[in-house]
XYZ file of C-alpha atoms in Angstrom:
352
model
C 68.958 63.806 61.417
C 68.190 60.132 62.121
C 70.493 59.916 65.135
C 67.874 60.812 67.736
C 65.372 58.426 66.216
C 67.951 55.634 66.316
C 68.770 56.334 69.967
C 65.097 56.275 70.907
C 64.573 53.007 69.039
C 67.483 51.334 70.835
C 66.464 52.703 74.214
C 62.885 51.471 73.944
C 63.483 48.331 71.902
C 66.565 46.289 71.245
C 68.778 47.221 74.184
C 66.019 46.995 76.794
C 64.828 43.649 75.446
C 68.370 42.257 75.336
C 68.978 43.430 78.907
C 65.772 41.738 80.063
C 66.803 38.485 78.382
C 70.254 38.677 79.967
C 68.761 38.961 83.460
C 66.050 36.348 82.781
C 68.413 33.518 81.820
C 71.461 33.800 84.126
C 71.605 30.047 84.780
C 71.531 29.122 81.090
C 74.167 31.737 80.196
C 76.442 30.665 83.058
C 76.189 27.035 81.958
C 77.208 27.975 78.407
C 80.128 30.091 79.629
C 81.377 27.295 81.902
C 81.118 24.642 79.201
C 82.652 26.966 76.646
C 85.725 27.450 78.832
C 85.962 23.698 79.442
C 85.884 22.734 75.761
C 87.401 25.858 74.185
C 84.191 26.787 72.357
C 81.822 29.765 72.236
C 78.477 28.166 73.128
C 76.530 31.254 74.198
C 74.220 31.369 71.178
C 73.579 27.615 70.954
C 70.584 25.547 72.041
C 71.087 22.506 74.280
C 71.077 20.175 71.264
C 73.534 22.393 69.360
C 75.858 22.395 72.387
C 75.949 18.591 72.412
C 76.813 18.488 68.712
C 79.525 21.145 69.005
C 81.161 19.384 71.960
C 81.041 15.975 70.252
C 82.689 17.454 67.154
C 85.404 18.898 69.366
C 86.092 15.626 71.187
C 86.055 13.224 68.240
C 89.504 12.529 66.758
C 88.101 12.639 63.229
C 85.794 14.854 61.186
C 82.179 13.688 60.931
C 80.096 14.354 57.832
C 76.329 14.532 58.005
C 74.898 11.408 56.347
C 72.668 11.668 53.256
C 68.933 11.307 53.791
C 67.629 7.993 52.446
C 64.197 9.268 51.412
C 61.659 6.463 51.244
C 63.919 3.939 52.968
C 62.055 1.433 55.121
C 63.328 -0.293 58.234
C 61.960 -2.495 60.999
C 62.117 -2.106 64.762
C 64.300 -4.685 66.523
C 62.970 -5.559 70.022
C 65.624 -6.344 72.647
C 65.693 -9.854 74.106
C 64.628 -8.744 77.590
C 61.373 -7.247 76.296
C 58.515 -9.709 76.873
C 54.739 -9.608 77.359
C 52.375 -12.088 78.942
C 49.274 -11.336 76.872
C 49.840 -8.233 74.738
C 50.368 -8.850 71.014
C 51.988 -5.493 70.277
C 55.247 -7.147 69.144
C 53.273 -9.016 66.466
C 51.917 -5.675 65.278
C 55.406 -4.173 65.106
C 56.660 -7.178 63.135
C 54.406 -6.096 60.240
C 54.821 -2.324 60.685
C 57.845 -0.904 58.844
C 58.968 2.678 59.418
C 59.603 4.938 56.410
C 61.916 7.949 56.021
C 59.596 10.775 54.944
C 60.452 13.763 52.736
C 61.305 15.701 55.894
C 63.920 13.127 56.811
C 61.939 11.993 59.853
C 60.794 8.381 60.333
C 57.044 7.780 60.070
C 55.036 4.808 61.311
C 52.335 2.917 59.449
C 48.747 4.127 59.654
C 47.765 0.898 61.391
C 50.344 1.378 64.154
C 49.524 5.074 64.581
C 45.799 4.312 64.932
C 46.189 1.354 67.299
C 45.078 1.761 70.898
C 46.431 -0.795 73.321
C 44.008 -1.801 76.064
C 45.451 -2.908 79.411
C 42.957 -3.161 82.244
C 40.817 -0.031 82.213
C 43.539 2.018 80.501
C 44.004 2.718 76.796
C 47.420 3.606 75.374
C 48.655 4.951 72.055
C 52.167 4.686 70.638
C 53.887 7.457 68.690
C 57.291 8.356 67.268
C 57.940 10.525 70.321
C 56.521 8.521 73.191
C 53.723 6.515 74.778
C 50.527 8.305 75.833
C 47.483 7.157 77.745
C 44.139 8.459 76.486
C 42.258 9.425 79.659
C 40.337 12.720 79.798
C 38.635 14.767 82.530
C 39.496 12.555 85.502
C 40.065 13.236 89.225
C 41.790 10.864 91.643
C 42.402 11.299 95.376
C 44.665 9.624 97.885
C 42.597 8.486 100.876
C 42.544 5.852 103.621
C 42.415 2.998 101.118
C 44.322 4.265 98.052
C 47.407 6.353 97.283
C 48.455 8.073 94.057
C 52.050 7.285 93.093
C 53.948 8.871 90.205
C 56.822 6.735 88.927
C 59.216 8.375 86.453
C 62.239 6.732 84.861
C 65.442 8.609 85.696
C 67.305 9.901 82.594
C 65.076 7.729 80.406
C 66.379 8.492 76.922
C 70.072 8.639 77.911
C 69.634 5.326 79.748
C 67.901 3.807 76.707
C 70.632 4.983 74.339
C 73.167 3.115 76.454
C 70.896 0.113 77.125
C 70.091 -0.412 73.430
C 73.728 0.093 72.387
C 72.843 2.350 69.448
C 75.174 4.842 67.786
C 75.060 6.891 64.564
C 76.848 4.864 61.893
C 78.775 7.906 60.662
C 80.376 8.268 64.110
C 80.712 4.620 65.091
C 81.361 3.024 68.504
C 83.358 6.086 69.597
C 79.956 7.756 70.103
C 78.940 5.185 72.733
C 82.263 5.556 74.553
C 81.944 9.344 74.803
C 78.250 9.181 75.708
C 78.876 6.610 78.444
C 81.589 8.885 79.814
C 79.175 11.821 80.018
C 76.558 9.614 81.689
C 78.889 8.180 84.322
C 80.414 11.581 85.083
C 76.962 13.090 85.570
C 75.985 10.388 88.063
C 79.226 10.991 89.960
C 78.673 14.775 89.946
C 75.099 14.365 91.249
C 76.303 12.059 94.023
C 78.986 14.585 94.968
C 76.494 17.476 94.969
C 78.283 19.245 92.097
C 75.204 20.727 90.417
C 77.175 22.831 87.920
C 78.927 19.828 86.397
C 75.804 17.641 86.619
C 73.712 20.243 84.771
C 76.283 20.688 82.002
C 76.491 16.936 81.411
C 72.684 16.646 81.456
C 72.631 19.224 78.652
C 74.998 17.074 76.586
C 73.072 13.849 77.228
C 69.595 15.190 76.432
C 70.774 17.388 73.590
C 72.329 14.420 71.825
C 69.085 12.448 71.814
C 67.234 15.464 70.411
C 69.481 15.450 67.336
C 69.092 11.773 66.388
C 66.090 12.701 64.258
C 67.552 15.868 62.717
C 68.766 15.500 59.098
C 71.024 18.534 59.610
C 72.956 16.996 62.492
C 76.043 14.778 62.649
C 73.967 12.646 65.049
C 71.257 11.964 62.430
C 70.216 8.323 62.821
C 66.449 7.867 62.312
C 66.386 4.087 62.724
C 68.413 4.369 65.941
C 66.072 7.079 67.214
C 63.095 4.753 66.682
C 65.038 1.975 68.404
C 65.354 4.195 71.476
C 61.856 5.707 71.584
C 60.003 2.487 70.765
C 61.977 0.437 73.277
C 61.046 3.043 75.884
C 57.363 2.798 75.038
C 57.324 -0.986 74.984
C 59.212 -1.170 78.267
C 56.546 0.980 79.920
C 53.794 -1.178 78.392
C 55.539 -4.262 79.775
C 55.549 -2.700 83.249
C 51.913 -1.577 82.959
C 50.819 -5.081 81.932
C 52.607 -6.652 84.909
C 51.098 -4.155 87.336
C 47.548 -4.529 86.007
C 47.742 -8.342 86.043
C 48.694 -8.109 89.729
C 45.698 -5.858 90.474
C 47.555 -2.516 90.571
C 45.682 0.212 88.655
C 47.668 2.405 86.246
C 45.753 5.623 85.602
C 48.155 7.477 83.303
C 51.317 7.036 81.212
C 53.340 9.630 79.351
C 56.706 9.153 77.597
C 58.935 8.392 80.581
C 56.629 7.567 83.468
C 53.353 6.228 84.802
C 50.866 7.190 87.528
C 49.368 4.542 89.816
C 46.238 4.551 91.968
C 47.351 1.861 94.390
C 45.422 0.160 97.170
C 47.508 0.750 100.280
C 47.593 -2.969 101.044
C 49.027 -3.500 97.520
C 51.842 -0.961 97.818
C 54.553 -3.550 98.502
C 53.318 -5.654 95.574
C 53.585 -2.640 93.274
C 57.074 -1.839 94.560
C 58.218 -5.423 94.015
C 56.956 -5.436 90.415
C 58.680 -2.125 89.681
C 61.956 -3.325 91.220
C 61.871 -6.491 89.110
C 61.198 -4.371 86.006
C 64.186 -2.193 86.917
C 66.365 -5.291 87.146
C 65.249 -6.623 83.762
C 65.231 -3.317 81.873
C 68.281 -1.730 83.476
C 66.287 1.432 84.246
C 65.813 3.257 87.551
C 62.427 4.522 88.739
C 61.970 7.641 90.883
C 58.686 7.496 92.836
C 56.683 10.165 94.649
C 53.289 10.157 96.379
C 50.631 12.681 95.370
C 47.540 13.768 97.316
C 45.338 14.204 94.258
C 45.482 14.372 90.474
C 43.080 16.409 88.340
C 43.616 15.800 84.638
C 42.090 17.277 81.503
C 44.218 14.839 79.483
C 47.623 13.188 79.710
C 49.423 16.413 78.751
C 47.473 18.898 80.887
C 46.904 18.300 84.593
C 47.380 19.567 88.142
C 48.452 17.512 91.129
C 49.355 18.147 94.774
C 52.573 16.639 96.096
C 52.994 15.351 99.644
C 54.595 18.656 100.707
C 51.557 20.654 99.535
C 53.163 22.073 96.395
C 51.111 22.054 93.203
C 52.502 20.478 90.040
C 51.051 22.040 86.904
C 51.561 20.802 83.388
C 50.498 21.737 79.875
C 47.623 24.207 79.729
C 47.807 24.678 83.511
C 51.557 25.337 83.785
C 52.884 28.676 84.981
C 54.188 30.646 81.970
C 57.945 30.338 82.499
C 60.514 32.510 80.722
C 61.010 31.232 77.215
C 57.918 29.022 77.294
C 54.997 29.318 74.910
C 52.746 32.169 75.987
C 55.370 33.916 78.118
C 55.344 36.716 79.203
C 51.594 37.038 78.578
C 49.640 35.000 81.169
C 46.763 33.025 79.696
C 43.749 32.535 81.989
C 46.180 32.387 84.906
C 43.650 33.535 87.511
C 41.292 30.741 86.442
C 44.071 28.180 86.841
C 44.979 29.599 90.259
C 41.314 29.410 91.281
C 41.084 25.755 90.260
C 44.284 24.904 92.153
C 43.093 26.692 95.314
C 39.743 24.914 95.149
C 41.296 21.484 94.661
C 43.956 21.920 97.348
C 42.172 23.958 100.038
C 38.503 23.965 99.032
C 38.688 27.743 98.451
C 35.532 28.846 96.596
C 36.276 30.003 93.056
C 34.494 33.324 93.654
C 36.908 34.116 96.513
C 39.914 33.793 94.227
């Protein structure tokens, strides 16, 4: 007597929803099937970070045990030799700012470090366990006859930093760095050869590994090494920002793995030269793109128009993509579209 009710439930609920998910994520499912065949694993139900851990377990010639959590343990950040500032005293601050393993297993910074805002030129920057953030709000910048907006992002920032800093989880040892370097080099070769399938699968392994450095439930758990990576990334960006500002190049935003410049056109070559020298010293590679305008509520929520006329939206203004927060229910989407049309084409809001 419950059979018909069960059929109706499945028809309207579980099966339809599962079918929708299957057709919404074909790329992600295909990537997991391909990697699963390559490594002899079933990866279809795993997140990117879980895939990286499963593959590393498979490759390693020995069994890795998750390390115990050293609650309350304190450790210091160790700046690399190439990191240097001309005027900033942030390294002095870090020298008296130990990190502590909290009850959650995650590293926490001192209250002094968390509250510190670093002033460089007209910009103010705040450091965090996850990344560097500028503190601007409600700003609008345009490219015109005298200035151009340039976004400069570091390519594969965290994977590059893992290799540049030479860190590895102690429970795995140097074998970790060997495997990780192999993934990194193979991805670069696949990108150069136009093999997107292989490049995407290796990107999943590289980024997923970093995501697990701070997880107490992972074989990758290494909180001090995670801080070594994230803090070096933040300080490297601050070093670049200081050099640019001292040369008269205005930095208007910074967020985790990149910066945005508002450059006088006659200073463009100066900015490029400073960035190239920073690349040489840091071992990183910058990817740069010109924007027509940038309208920002804050560092995490903004809209910008690229040179080809496309609109980049982030944070509160992003399109609700499958799997993202708020999807599939659009949130004020018509208002966001109206703002974008006004900023790009001058379309009156009432017309939208």
